[in-house]
Amino acid sequence: CYRNPGVWKPEQFPEDYQREINEVLGVFKARKDEIIADIDANFGAGRRGMYVYQWYGKHKIDNVPEFNKDYKYIKTIAVSVFSKRESTSWHFGPLRLSLRILYNLIPVQAEIFVQCGSKKNYWYDNPLFIFDDTLFHRSVNEYDGRRYCVFVDIIRPSPFPKLIAGLLAIVSVSVERINSVFYKNWKMIGSSKPKATPN
């Protein structure tokens, strides 16, 4: 049985979940500069942007070969971008089948944080934050520069992960419609980079 602490630590996940988390974050760490450069080249002057490799299991941007495979537990891989001094209001997500993983790619010592309930996480103290996004939360960027956060959804740990993944696949179509409301203030960022070719 897996209890829901609201805010999670990596070690609270089963080992095979941890391996996928480490794999995906490792790619972002290794390719950080090129990913940010491509976002900056395509974002323009928007307030908030989402640069999406996978969205609920559906493949989108395909210029990073490591992200072109289907993961067992991770179903969304993206980067959320805030322009300078851009923040969200308190809000919550629509789906309890997954958990949200955020990882700040350029943590700076400023008023930049994510807050879930009473738990406030400053990115310069801890660049990784994992939480149940159906709880009220907000993201704040009171900094004169862009904030780049890896944005990952992973299925909630369960004794029946295949069942959870199947349910997520079933509701993914309606979730996309719901997300069009939840993310109405976000710009979906495309890419001008060519598709990755396998080595």
PDB file of C-alpha atoms in Angstrom:
ATOM      1  CA  CYS A   1       0.000   0.000   0.000  1.00  0.00           C
ATOM      2  CA  TYR A   2       1.338   3.457  -0.918  1.00  0.00           C
ATOM      3  CA  ARG A   3       0.241   6.372   1.238  1.00  0.00           C
ATOM      4  CA  ASN A   4       0.116   9.823  -0.299  1.00  0.00           C
ATOM      5  CA  PRO A   5       2.327  12.273   1.631  1.00  0.00           C
ATOM      6  CA  GLY A   6       1.388  15.140  -0.717  1.00  0.00           C
ATOM      7  CA  VAL A   7       5.023  16.174  -1.170  1.00  0.00           C
ATOM      8  CA  TRP A   8       7.236  13.263  -2.149  1.00  0.00           C
ATOM      9  CA  LYS A   9      10.930  12.386  -2.016  1.00  0.00           C
ATOM     10  CA  PRO A  10      12.612  10.263  -4.722  1.00  0.00           C
ATOM     11  CA  GLU A  11      13.389   7.483  -2.253  1.00  0.00           C
ATOM     12  CA  GLN A  12       9.656   7.044  -1.534  1.00  0.00           C
ATOM     13  CA  PHE A  13       9.177   5.642  -5.040  1.00  0.00           C
ATOM     14  CA  PRO A  14       9.796   1.989  -5.940  1.00  0.00           C
ATOM     15  CA  GLU A  15      13.241   1.340  -7.430  1.00  0.00           C
ATOM     16  CA  ASP A  16      12.027   0.944 -11.014  1.00  0.00           C
ATOM     17  CA  TYR A  17      10.219   4.296 -10.771  1.00  0.00           C
ATOM     18  CA  GLN A  18      13.407   5.869  -9.404  1.00  0.00           C
ATOM     19  CA  ARG A  19      15.396   4.524 -12.352  1.00  0.00           C
ATOM     20  CA  GLU A  20      13.081   6.231 -14.843  1.00  0.00           C
ATOM     21  CA  ILE A  21      13.154   9.493 -12.885  1.00  0.00           C
ATOM     22  CA  ASN A  22      16.958   9.452 -12.763  1.00  0.00           C
ATOM     23  CA  GLU A  23      17.197   8.564 -16.452  1.00  0.00           C
ATOM     24  CA  VAL A  24      14.976  11.426 -17.616  1.00  0.00           C
ATOM     25  CA  LEU A  25      16.522  14.006 -15.278  1.00  0.00           C
ATOM     26  CA  GLY A  26      19.982  12.814 -16.332  1.00  0.00           C
ATOM     27  CA  VAL A  27      19.174  13.606 -19.967  1.00  0.00           C
ATOM     28  CA  PHE A  28      18.011  17.095 -19.024  1.00  0.00           C
ATOM     29  CA  LYS A  29      21.176  17.711 -17.006  1.00  0.00           C
ATOM     30  CA  ALA A  30      23.405  16.498 -19.843  1.00  0.00           C
ATOM     31  CA  ARG A  31      21.545  18.424 -22.575  1.00  0.00           C
ATOM     32  CA  LYS A  32      20.523  21.476 -20.539  1.00  0.00           C
ATOM     33  CA  ASP A  33      22.309  24.095 -22.643  1.00  0.00           C
ATOM     34  CA  GLU A  34      20.988  22.895 -26.010  1.00  0.00           C
ATOM     35  CA  ILE A  35      17.440  22.453 -24.681  1.00  0.00           C
ATOM     36  CA  ILE A  36      17.355  25.955 -23.199  1.00  0.00           C
ATOM     37  CA  ALA A  37      18.863  27.420 -26.383  1.00  0.00           C
ATOM     38  CA  ASP A  38      16.107  25.831 -28.481  1.00  0.00           C
ATOM     39  CA  ILE A  39      13.412  27.070 -26.101  1.00  0.00           C
ATOM     40  CA  ASP A  40      14.808  30.607 -26.215  1.00  0.00           C
ATOM     41  CA  ALA A  41      14.962  30.488 -30.024  1.00  0.00           C
ATOM     42  CA  ASN A  42      11.266  29.560 -30.270  1.00  0.00           C
ATOM     43  CA  PHE A  43       9.535  31.042 -27.220  1.00  0.00           C
ATOM     44  CA  GLY A  44       9.427  34.662 -28.318  1.00  0.00           C
ATOM     45  CA  ALA A  45       7.841  37.118 -25.907  1.00  0.00           C
ATOM     46  CA  GLY A  46       5.292  34.928 -24.154  1.00  0.00           C
ATOM     47  CA  ARG A  47       4.583  35.035 -20.416  1.00  0.00           C
ATOM     48  CA  ARG A  48       4.535  31.276 -19.794  1.00  0.00           C
ATOM     49  CA  GLY A  49       5.479  28.494 -22.142  1.00  0.00           C
ATOM     50  CA  MET A  50       5.445  24.704 -22.296  1.00  0.00           C
ATOM     51  CA  TYR A  51       8.018  22.847 -24.412  1.00  0.00           C
ATOM     52  CA  VAL A  52       6.653  19.319 -24.738  1.00  0.00           C
ATOM     53  CA  TYR A  53       8.387  16.050 -25.655  1.00  0.00           C
ATOM     54  CA  GLN A  54       5.584  13.784 -24.439  1.00  0.00           C
ATOM     55  CA  TRP A  55       2.110  14.721 -23.193  1.00  0.00           C
ATOM     56  CA  TYR A  56       0.191  11.927 -21.436  1.00  0.00           C
ATOM     57  CA  GLY A  57       2.075   9.375 -23.522  1.00  0.00           C
ATOM     58  CA  LYS A  58       1.647  11.184 -26.845  1.00  0.00           C
ATOM     59  CA  HIS A  59       4.925  12.128 -28.530  1.00  0.00           C
ATOM     60  CA  LYS A  60       5.377  15.779 -29.538  1.00  0.00           C
ATOM     61  CA  ILE A  61       8.835  17.395 -30.023  1.00  0.00           C
ATOM     62  CA  ASP A  62      11.215  14.672 -31.196  1.00  0.00           C
ATOM     63  CA  ASN A  63      14.698  16.228 -31.370  1.00  0.00           C
ATOM     64  CA  VAL A  64      16.069  14.504 -28.242  1.00  0.00           C
ATOM     65  CA  PRO A  65      16.424  10.792 -29.073  1.00  0.00           C
ATOM     66  CA  GLU A  66      16.333   9.683 -25.426  1.00  0.00           C
ATOM     67  CA  PHE A  67      12.782  11.057 -25.127  1.00  0.00           C
ATOM     68  CA  ASN A  68      11.449   9.300 -28.239  1.00  0.00           C
ATOM     69  CA  LYS A  69      10.770   6.046 -26.428  1.00  0.00           C
ATOM     70  CA  ASP A  70       7.760   5.007 -24.366  1.00  0.00           C
ATOM     71  CA  TYR A  71       8.441   4.949 -20.636  1.00  0.00           C
ATOM     72  CA  LYS A  72       6.624   2.551 -18.339  1.00  0.00           C
ATOM     73  CA  TYR A  73       5.845   5.054 -15.576  1.00  0.00           C
ATOM     74  CA  ILE A  74       6.650   8.535 -16.908  1.00  0.00           C
ATOM     75  CA  LYS A  75       3.895   9.828 -19.197  1.00  0.00           C
ATOM     76  CA  THR A  76       4.624  13.555 -19.626  1.00  0.00           C
ATOM     77  CA  ILE A  77       8.044  15.091 -20.352  1.00  0.00           C
ATOM     78  CA  ALA A  78       8.235  18.845 -20.871  1.00  0.00           C
ATOM     79  CA  VAL A  79       9.892  22.081 -19.778  1.00  0.00           C
ATOM     80  CA  SER A  80       7.805  24.885 -18.303  1.00  0.00           C
ATOM     81  CA  VAL A  81       9.140  28.392 -18.865  1.00  0.00           C
ATOM     82  CA  PHE A  82       8.225  31.569 -16.998  1.00  0.00           C
ATOM     83  CA  SER A  83       9.261  34.993 -18.213  1.00  0.00           C
ATOM     84  CA  LYS A  84      10.726  37.411 -15.696  1.00  0.00           C
ATOM     85  CA  ARG A  85       8.479  38.213 -12.731  1.00  0.00           C
ATOM     86  CA  GLU A  86       5.785  35.789 -13.893  1.00  0.00           C
ATOM     87  CA  SER A  87       3.887  33.675 -11.359  1.00  0.00           C
ATOM     88  CA  THR A  88       0.751  31.570 -11.145  1.00  0.00           C
ATOM     89  CA  SER A  89      -2.114  32.017  -8.745  1.00  0.00           C
ATOM     90  CA  TRP A  90      -3.049  29.181  -6.402  1.00  0.00           C
ATOM     91  CA  HIS A  91      -4.439  26.311  -8.476  1.00  0.00           C
ATOM     92  CA  PHE A  92      -4.735  22.530  -8.630  1.00  0.00           C
ATOM     93  CA  GLY A  93      -4.499  19.828 -11.297  1.00  0.00           C
ATOM     94  CA  PRO A  94      -7.376  17.659 -12.540  1.00  0.00           C
ATOM     95  CA  LEU A  95      -5.975  14.139 -12.273  1.00  0.00           C
ATOM     96  CA  ARG A  96      -5.133  11.923  -9.281  1.00  0.00           C
ATOM     97  CA  LEU A  97      -3.597   9.134 -11.369  1.00  0.00           C
ATOM     98  CA  SER A  98      -0.203  10.840 -11.586  1.00  0.00           C
ATOM     99  CA  LEU A  99       2.289  12.882  -9.585  1.00  0.00           C
ATOM    100  CA  ARG A 100       4.172  15.976 -10.736  1.00  0.00           C
ATOM    101  CA  ILE A 101       7.971  16.182 -10.823  1.00  0.00           C
ATOM    102  CA  LEU A 102       9.592  19.601 -11.234  1.00  0.00           C
ATOM    103  CA  TYR A 103      13.333  20.165 -11.620  1.00  0.00           C
ATOM    104  CA  ASN A 104      14.779  23.660 -11.980  1.00  0.00           C
ATOM    105  CA  LEU A 105      17.441  23.787 -14.691  1.00  0.00           C
ATOM    106  CA  ILE A 106      18.980  27.119 -13.623  1.00  0.00           C
ATOM    107  CA  PRO A 107      18.413  27.669  -9.891  1.00  0.00           C
ATOM    108  CA  VAL A 108      19.315  31.195  -8.802  1.00  0.00           C
ATOM    109  CA  GLN A 109      19.267  32.707  -5.334  1.00  0.00           C
ATOM    110  CA  ALA A 110      16.168  34.841  -5.651  1.00  0.00           C
ATOM    111  CA  GLU A 111      12.457  34.793  -4.833  1.00  0.00           C
ATOM    112  CA  ILE A 112      11.818  31.792  -7.103  1.00  0.00           C
ATOM    113  CA  PHE A 113       9.920  28.908  -5.562  1.00  0.00           C
ATOM    114  CA  VAL A 114       7.081  26.417  -5.808  1.00  0.00           C
ATOM    115  CA  GLN A 115       4.636  26.106  -2.930  1.00  0.00           C
ATOM    116  CA  CYS A 116       2.267  23.210  -2.234  1.00  0.00           C
ATOM    117  CA  GLY A 117       0.022  23.919   0.731  1.00  0.00           C
ATOM    118  CA  SER A 118       2.281  25.148   3.537  1.00  0.00           C
ATOM    119  CA  LYS A 119       5.421  23.614   1.976  1.00  0.00           C
ATOM    120  CA  LYS A 120       7.504  26.252   0.156  1.00  0.00           C
ATOM    121  CA  ASN A 121      10.469  25.032  -1.896  1.00  0.00           C
ATOM    122  CA  TYR A 122      13.099  27.547  -3.034  1.00  0.00           C
ATOM    123  CA  TRP A 123      14.852  26.256  -6.126  1.00  0.00           C
ATOM    124  CA  TYR A 124      18.326  27.336  -4.992  1.00  0.00           C
ATOM    125  CA  ASP A 125      17.887  25.192  -1.857  1.00  0.00           C
ATOM    126  CA  ASN A 126      16.534  22.161  -3.700  1.00  0.00           C
ATOM    127  CA  PRO A 127      16.115  22.075  -7.499  1.00  0.00           C
ATOM    128  CA  LEU A 128      13.867  18.969  -7.328  1.00  0.00           C
ATOM    129  CA  PHE A 129      10.268  19.043  -6.089  1.00  0.00           C
ATOM    130  CA  ILE A 130       7.774  16.168  -6.386  1.00  0.00           C
ATOM    131  CA  PHE A 131       4.156  16.572  -5.332  1.00  0.00           C
ATOM    132  CA  ASP A 132       0.517  15.662  -5.831  1.00  0.00           C
ATOM    133  CA  ASP A 133      -0.650  18.430  -8.136  1.00  0.00           C
ATOM    134  CA  THR A 134      -4.321  17.905  -7.221  1.00  0.00           C
ATOM    135  CA  LEU A 135      -3.379  19.798  -4.030  1.00  0.00           C
ATOM    136  CA  PHE A 136      -3.419  23.599  -4.121  1.00  0.00           C
ATOM    137  CA  HIS A 137      -0.066  24.941  -5.280  1.00  0.00           C
ATOM    138  CA  ARG A 138       1.562  27.907  -6.998  1.00  0.00           C
ATOM    139  CA  SER A 139       4.801  28.738  -8.810  1.00  0.00           C
ATOM    140  CA  VAL A 140       6.498  32.093  -8.249  1.00  0.00           C
ATOM    141  CA  ASN A 141       9.257  33.767 -10.258  1.00  0.00           C
ATOM    142  CA  GLU A 142      10.101  37.181  -8.783  1.00  0.00           C
ATOM    143  CA  TYR A 143      13.370  37.304 -10.726  1.00  0.00           C
ATOM    144  CA  ASP A 144      14.420  39.465 -13.675  1.00  0.00           C
ATOM    145  CA  GLY A 145      15.052  36.474 -15.894  1.00  0.00           C
ATOM    146  CA  ARG A 146      13.416  33.339 -17.206  1.00  0.00           C
ATOM    147  CA  ARG A 147      12.731  30.314 -15.037  1.00  0.00           C
ATOM    148  CA  TYR A 148      13.098  26.882 -16.673  1.00  0.00           C
ATOM    149  CA  CYS A 149      11.645  23.829 -14.906  1.00  0.00           C
ATOM    150  CA  VAL A 150      11.566  20.263 -16.128  1.00  0.00           C
ATOM    151  CA  PHE A 151       7.896  19.250 -15.962  1.00  0.00           C
ATOM    152  CA  VAL A 152       7.249  15.508 -15.652  1.00  0.00           C
ATOM    153  CA  ASP A 153       4.149  13.483 -14.813  1.00  0.00           C
ATOM    154  CA  ILE A 154       4.695   9.974 -13.457  1.00  0.00           C
ATOM    155  CA  ILE A 155       1.948   7.491 -12.664  1.00  0.00           C
ATOM    156  CA  ARG A 156       1.158   7.262  -8.980  1.00  0.00           C
ATOM    157  CA  PRO A 157       2.910   4.328  -7.238  1.00  0.00           C
ATOM    158  CA  SER A 158       0.483   1.452  -6.885  1.00  0.00           C
ATOM    159  CA  PRO A 159       0.522  -2.328  -6.507  1.00  0.00           C
ATOM    160  CA  PHE A 160      -1.175  -2.273  -9.944  1.00  0.00           C
ATOM    161  CA  PRO A 161       0.862   0.108 -12.153  1.00  0.00           C
ATOM    162  CA  LYS A 162      -0.457  -1.418 -15.406  1.00  0.00           C
ATOM    163  CA  LEU A 163      -4.016  -0.666 -14.298  1.00  0.00           C
ATOM    164  CA  ILE A 164      -3.122   2.943 -13.450  1.00  0.00           C
ATOM    165  CA  ALA A 165      -1.311   3.359 -16.798  1.00  0.00           C
ATOM    166  CA  GLY A 166      -4.327   1.903 -18.607  1.00  0.00           C
ATOM    167  CA  LEU A 167      -6.729   4.256 -16.842  1.00  0.00           C
ATOM    168  CA  LEU A 168      -4.454   7.186 -17.667  1.00  0.00           C
ATOM    169  CA  ALA A 169      -4.456   6.205 -21.349  1.00  0.00           C
ATOM    170  CA  ILE A 170      -8.262   6.006 -21.336  1.00  0.00           C
ATOM    171  CA  VAL A 171      -8.759   9.445 -19.792  1.00  0.00           C
ATOM    172  CA  SER A 172      -5.920  11.154 -21.702  1.00  0.00           C
ATOM    173  CA  VAL A 173      -8.272  12.476 -24.412  1.00  0.00           C
ATOM    174  CA  SER A 174     -10.613  14.159 -21.930  1.00  0.00           C
ATOM    175  CA  VAL A 175      -7.613  15.328 -19.898  1.00  0.00           C
ATOM    176  CA  GLU A 176      -6.288  17.169 -22.956  1.00  0.00           C
ATOM    177  CA  ARG A 177      -9.590  19.049 -23.167  1.00  0.00           C
ATOM    178  CA  ILE A 178      -9.459  19.837 -19.441  1.00  0.00           C
ATOM    179  CA  ASN A 179      -5.845  20.974 -19.744  1.00  0.00           C
ATOM    180  CA  SER A 180      -6.824  23.413 -22.495  1.00  0.00           C
ATOM    181  CA  VAL A 181      -8.655  25.243 -19.688  1.00  0.00           C
ATOM    182  CA  PHE A 182      -6.003  24.712 -16.986  1.00  0.00           C
ATOM    183  CA  TYR A 183      -3.199  25.857 -19.330  1.00  0.00           C
ATOM    184  CA  LYS A 184      -5.065  28.586 -21.217  1.00  0.00           C
ATOM    185  CA  ASN A 185      -2.445  31.176 -20.155  1.00  0.00           C
ATOM    186  CA  TRP A 186       0.423  29.056 -21.496  1.00  0.00           C
ATOM    187  CA  LYS A 187       2.022  29.095 -24.934  1.00  0.00           C
ATOM    188  CA  MET A 188       2.840  25.679 -26.391  1.00  0.00           C
ATOM    189  CA  ILE A 189       6.360  26.101 -27.782  1.00  0.00           C
ATOM    190  CA  GLY A 190       7.365  24.409 -31.023  1.00  0.00           C
ATOM    191  CA  SER A 191      10.893  23.575 -32.132  1.00  0.00           C
ATOM    192  CA  SER A 192      12.879  24.588 -35.203  1.00  0.00           C
ATOM    193  CA  LYS A 193      15.489  21.894 -34.576  1.00  0.00           C
ATOM    194  CA  PRO A 194      15.401  18.881 -36.923  1.00  0.00           C
ATOM    195  CA  LYS A 195      14.177  15.506 -35.736  1.00  0.00           C
ATOM    196  CA  ALA A 196      16.824  13.475 -33.937  1.00  0.00           C
ATOM    197  CA  THR A 197      18.373  10.678 -35.958  1.00  0.00           C
ATOM    198  CA  PRO A 198      19.423   7.472 -34.197  1.00  0.00           C
ATOM    199  CA  ASN A 199      23.149   6.856 -33.811  1.00  0.00           C
TER     200      ASN A 199
END
